[in-house]
XYZ file of N, CA and C in Angstrom:
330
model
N 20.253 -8.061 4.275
C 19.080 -8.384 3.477
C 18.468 -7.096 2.928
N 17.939 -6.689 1.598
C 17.233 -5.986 0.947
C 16.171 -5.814 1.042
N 15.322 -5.185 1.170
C 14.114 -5.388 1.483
C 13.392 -4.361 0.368
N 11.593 -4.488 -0.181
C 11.398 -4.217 -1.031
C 11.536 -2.620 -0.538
N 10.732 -1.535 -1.241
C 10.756 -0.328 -1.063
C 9.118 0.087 -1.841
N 8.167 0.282 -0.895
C 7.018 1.098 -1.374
C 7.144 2.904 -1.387
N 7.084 2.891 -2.054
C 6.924 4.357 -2.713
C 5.294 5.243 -2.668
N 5.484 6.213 -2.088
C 4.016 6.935 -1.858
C 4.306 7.763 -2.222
N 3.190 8.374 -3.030
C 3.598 9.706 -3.643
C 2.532 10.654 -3.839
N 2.161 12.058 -3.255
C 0.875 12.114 -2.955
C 0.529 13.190 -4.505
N -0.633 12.890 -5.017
C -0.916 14.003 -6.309
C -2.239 14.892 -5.978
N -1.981 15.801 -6.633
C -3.363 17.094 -6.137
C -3.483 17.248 -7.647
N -3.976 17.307 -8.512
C -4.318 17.801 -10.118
C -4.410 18.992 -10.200
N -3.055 19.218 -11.448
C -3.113 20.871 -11.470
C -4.594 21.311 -12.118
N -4.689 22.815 -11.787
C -5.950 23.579 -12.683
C -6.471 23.380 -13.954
N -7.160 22.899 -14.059
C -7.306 22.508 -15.896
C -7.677 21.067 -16.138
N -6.420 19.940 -15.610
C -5.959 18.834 -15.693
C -8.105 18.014 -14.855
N -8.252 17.022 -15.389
C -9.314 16.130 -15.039
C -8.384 14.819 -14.845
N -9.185 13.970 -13.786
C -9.227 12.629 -13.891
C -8.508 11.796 -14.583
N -9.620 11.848 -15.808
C -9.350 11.571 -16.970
C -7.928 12.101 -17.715
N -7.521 12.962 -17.347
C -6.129 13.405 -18.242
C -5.369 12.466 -17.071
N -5.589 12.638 -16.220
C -4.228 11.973 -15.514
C -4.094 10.508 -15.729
N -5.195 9.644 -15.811
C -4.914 8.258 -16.076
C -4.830 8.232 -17.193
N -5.004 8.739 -18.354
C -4.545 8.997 -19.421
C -2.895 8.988 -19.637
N -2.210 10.026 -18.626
C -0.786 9.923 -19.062
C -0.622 8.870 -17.886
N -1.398 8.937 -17.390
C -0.729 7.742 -16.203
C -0.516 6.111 -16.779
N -1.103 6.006 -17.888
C -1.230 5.063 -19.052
C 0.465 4.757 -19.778
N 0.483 6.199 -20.237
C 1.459 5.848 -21.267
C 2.887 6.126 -20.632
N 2.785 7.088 -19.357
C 3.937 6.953 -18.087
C 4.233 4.956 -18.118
N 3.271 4.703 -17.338
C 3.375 3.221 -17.508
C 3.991 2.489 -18.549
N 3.624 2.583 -20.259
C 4.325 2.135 -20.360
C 5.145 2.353 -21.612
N 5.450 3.892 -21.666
C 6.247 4.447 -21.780
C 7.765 4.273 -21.340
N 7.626 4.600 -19.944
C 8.887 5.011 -18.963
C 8.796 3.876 -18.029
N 8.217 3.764 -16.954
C 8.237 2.959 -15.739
C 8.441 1.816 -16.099
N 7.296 0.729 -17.251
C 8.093 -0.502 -17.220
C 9.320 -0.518 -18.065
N 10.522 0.016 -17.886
C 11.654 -0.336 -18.617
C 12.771 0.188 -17.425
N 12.176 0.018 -16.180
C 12.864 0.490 -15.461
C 13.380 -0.539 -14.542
N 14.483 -0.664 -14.663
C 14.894 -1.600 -13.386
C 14.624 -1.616 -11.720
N 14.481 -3.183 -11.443
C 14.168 -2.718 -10.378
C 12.273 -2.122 -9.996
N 11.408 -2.221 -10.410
C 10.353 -1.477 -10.767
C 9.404 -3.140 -10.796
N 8.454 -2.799 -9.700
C 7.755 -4.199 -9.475
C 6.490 -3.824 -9.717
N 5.707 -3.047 -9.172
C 4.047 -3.104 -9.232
C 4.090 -1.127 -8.927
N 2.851 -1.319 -9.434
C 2.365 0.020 -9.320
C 0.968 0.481 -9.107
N -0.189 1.257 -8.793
C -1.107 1.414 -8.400
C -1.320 3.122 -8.511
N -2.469 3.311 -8.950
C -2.777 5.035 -9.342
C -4.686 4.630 -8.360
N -4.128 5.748 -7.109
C -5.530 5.324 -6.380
C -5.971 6.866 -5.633
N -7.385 6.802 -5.895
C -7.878 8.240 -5.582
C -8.337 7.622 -4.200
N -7.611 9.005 -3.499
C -8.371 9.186 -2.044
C -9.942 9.606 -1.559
N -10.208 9.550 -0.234
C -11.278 10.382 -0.161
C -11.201 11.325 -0.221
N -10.786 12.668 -0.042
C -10.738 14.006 -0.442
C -10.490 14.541 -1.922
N -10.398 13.219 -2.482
C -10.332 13.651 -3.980
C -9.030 13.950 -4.930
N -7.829 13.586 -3.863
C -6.736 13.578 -4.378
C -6.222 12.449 -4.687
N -5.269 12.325 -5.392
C -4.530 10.702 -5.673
C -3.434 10.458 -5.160
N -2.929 8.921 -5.219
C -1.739 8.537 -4.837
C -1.450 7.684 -5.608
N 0.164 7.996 -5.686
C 0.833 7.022 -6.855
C 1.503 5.723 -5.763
N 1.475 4.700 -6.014
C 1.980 3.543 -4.814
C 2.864 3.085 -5.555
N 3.658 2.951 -5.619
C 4.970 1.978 -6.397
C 5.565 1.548 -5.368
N 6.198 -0.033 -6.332
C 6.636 -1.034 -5.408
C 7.980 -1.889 -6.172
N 9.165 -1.444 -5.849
C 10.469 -1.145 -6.145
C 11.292 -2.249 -5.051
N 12.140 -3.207 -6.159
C 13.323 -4.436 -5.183
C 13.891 -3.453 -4.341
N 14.127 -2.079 -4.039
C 15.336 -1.687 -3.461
C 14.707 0.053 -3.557
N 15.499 0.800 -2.393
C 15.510 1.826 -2.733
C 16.671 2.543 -2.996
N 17.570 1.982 -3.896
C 18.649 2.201 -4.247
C 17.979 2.296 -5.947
N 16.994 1.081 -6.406
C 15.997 1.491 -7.556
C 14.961 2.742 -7.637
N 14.974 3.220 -6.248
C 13.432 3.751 -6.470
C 14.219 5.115 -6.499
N 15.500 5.674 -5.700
C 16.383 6.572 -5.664
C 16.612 6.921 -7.756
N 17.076 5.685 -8.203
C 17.710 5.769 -9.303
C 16.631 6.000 -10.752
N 15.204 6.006 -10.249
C 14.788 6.107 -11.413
C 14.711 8.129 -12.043
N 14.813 8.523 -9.874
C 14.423 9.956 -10.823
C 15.333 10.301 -11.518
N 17.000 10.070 -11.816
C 17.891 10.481 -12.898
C 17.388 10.287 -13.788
N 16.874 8.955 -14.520
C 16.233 8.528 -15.607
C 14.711 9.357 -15.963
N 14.399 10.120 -15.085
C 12.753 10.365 -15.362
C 13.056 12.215 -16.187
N 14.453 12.754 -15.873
C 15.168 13.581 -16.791
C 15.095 13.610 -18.076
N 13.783 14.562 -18.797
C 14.041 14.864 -19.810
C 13.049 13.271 -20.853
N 12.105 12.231 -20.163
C 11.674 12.069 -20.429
C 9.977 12.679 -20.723
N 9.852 12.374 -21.758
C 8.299 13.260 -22.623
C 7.310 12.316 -22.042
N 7.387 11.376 -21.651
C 6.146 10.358 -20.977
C 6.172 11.053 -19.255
N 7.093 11.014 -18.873
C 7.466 11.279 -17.348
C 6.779 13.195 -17.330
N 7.484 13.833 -18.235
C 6.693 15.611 -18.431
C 5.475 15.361 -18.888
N 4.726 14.401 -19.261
C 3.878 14.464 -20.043
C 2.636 14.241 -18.706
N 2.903 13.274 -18.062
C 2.389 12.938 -16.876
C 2.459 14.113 -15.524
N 3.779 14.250 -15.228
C 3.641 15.596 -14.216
C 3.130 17.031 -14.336
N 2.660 17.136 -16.056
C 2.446 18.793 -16.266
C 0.864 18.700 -15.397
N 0.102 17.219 -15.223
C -1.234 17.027 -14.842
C -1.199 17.027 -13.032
N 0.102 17.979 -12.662
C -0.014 17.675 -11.386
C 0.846 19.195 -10.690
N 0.539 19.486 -9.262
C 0.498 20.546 -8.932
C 2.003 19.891 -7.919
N 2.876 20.415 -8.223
C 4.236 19.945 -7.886
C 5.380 21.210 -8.219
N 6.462 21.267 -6.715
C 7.525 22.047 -7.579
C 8.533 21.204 -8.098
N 9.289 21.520 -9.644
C 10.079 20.985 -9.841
C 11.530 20.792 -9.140
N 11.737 21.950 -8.945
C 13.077 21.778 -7.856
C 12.593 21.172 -6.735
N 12.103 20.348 -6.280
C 11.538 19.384 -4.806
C 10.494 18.569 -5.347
N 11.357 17.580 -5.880
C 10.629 16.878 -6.543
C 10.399 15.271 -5.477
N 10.778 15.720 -4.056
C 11.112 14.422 -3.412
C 9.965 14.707 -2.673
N 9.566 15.948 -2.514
C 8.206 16.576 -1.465
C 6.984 15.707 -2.161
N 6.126 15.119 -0.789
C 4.991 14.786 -1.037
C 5.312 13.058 -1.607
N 6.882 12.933 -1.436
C 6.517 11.344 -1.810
C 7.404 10.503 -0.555
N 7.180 9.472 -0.262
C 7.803 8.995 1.190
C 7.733 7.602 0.568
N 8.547 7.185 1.051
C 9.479 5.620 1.327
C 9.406 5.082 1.529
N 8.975 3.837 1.924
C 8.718 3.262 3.416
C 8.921 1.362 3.107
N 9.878 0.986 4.028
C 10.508 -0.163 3.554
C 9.187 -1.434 4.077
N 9.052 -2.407 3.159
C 8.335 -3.266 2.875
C 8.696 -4.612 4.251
N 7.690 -4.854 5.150
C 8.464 -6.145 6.349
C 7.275 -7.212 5.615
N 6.440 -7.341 5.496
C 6.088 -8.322 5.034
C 4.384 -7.632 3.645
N 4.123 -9.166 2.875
C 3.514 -9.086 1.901
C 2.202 -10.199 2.015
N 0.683 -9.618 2.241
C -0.145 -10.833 2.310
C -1.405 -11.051 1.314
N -1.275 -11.611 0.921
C -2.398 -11.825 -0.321
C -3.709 -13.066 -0.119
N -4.722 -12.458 -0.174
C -5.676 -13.566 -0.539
C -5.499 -14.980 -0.847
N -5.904 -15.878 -0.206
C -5.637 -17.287 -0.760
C -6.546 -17.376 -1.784
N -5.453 -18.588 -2.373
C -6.606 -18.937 -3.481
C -8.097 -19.866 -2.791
N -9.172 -20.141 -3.423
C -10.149 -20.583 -2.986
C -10.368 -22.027 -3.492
């Protein structure tokens, strides 16, 4: 059995970069690049208490969530979005973790 794959990914905003710039490209990342991605279910851009963010994505497989960074190569939505973030490029796996999905609970309806 497959199970989904949540994706955590932690962001610090480079020097310069505001808020505002990041949900900005975090906008057109969206839907730009990410929705045309297979495999690629929900997503969430959420500021912590210390003032940093996290990207949450929520991926059928992590055989999808593995396969998008080939695709995120040399896209201008995907650079356009990370120049707003304090990251090395060669370790681009640092600061984001995995973590397989056992169950899903949502609000009833009323």
């Amino acid at each position: 059995m497959t199970h989904s794959v949540l994706e955590l990914a932690s962001i610090t905003l480079a020097e310069g970069s505001t808020e505002a710039d990041l949900l900005a490209a975090s906008t057109h990342f969206q839907t730009a690049f990410l929705d045309h991605q297979p495999g690629f279910l929900r997503r969430d851009l959420v500021r912590k208490g210390d003032g940093s963010f996290l990207d949450v994505v929520l991926w059928e497989s992590r055989a999808h969530a593995d396969a998008v960074m080939e695709q995120a190569e040399g896209s201008e939505a995907v650079g356009q979005y990370f120049s707003h973030m304090v990251f090395d490029p060669e370790a681009m796996e640092e600061g984001v973790e995995h973590c397989t999905l056992l169950g899903s609970y949502a609000a009833k309806a009323a």
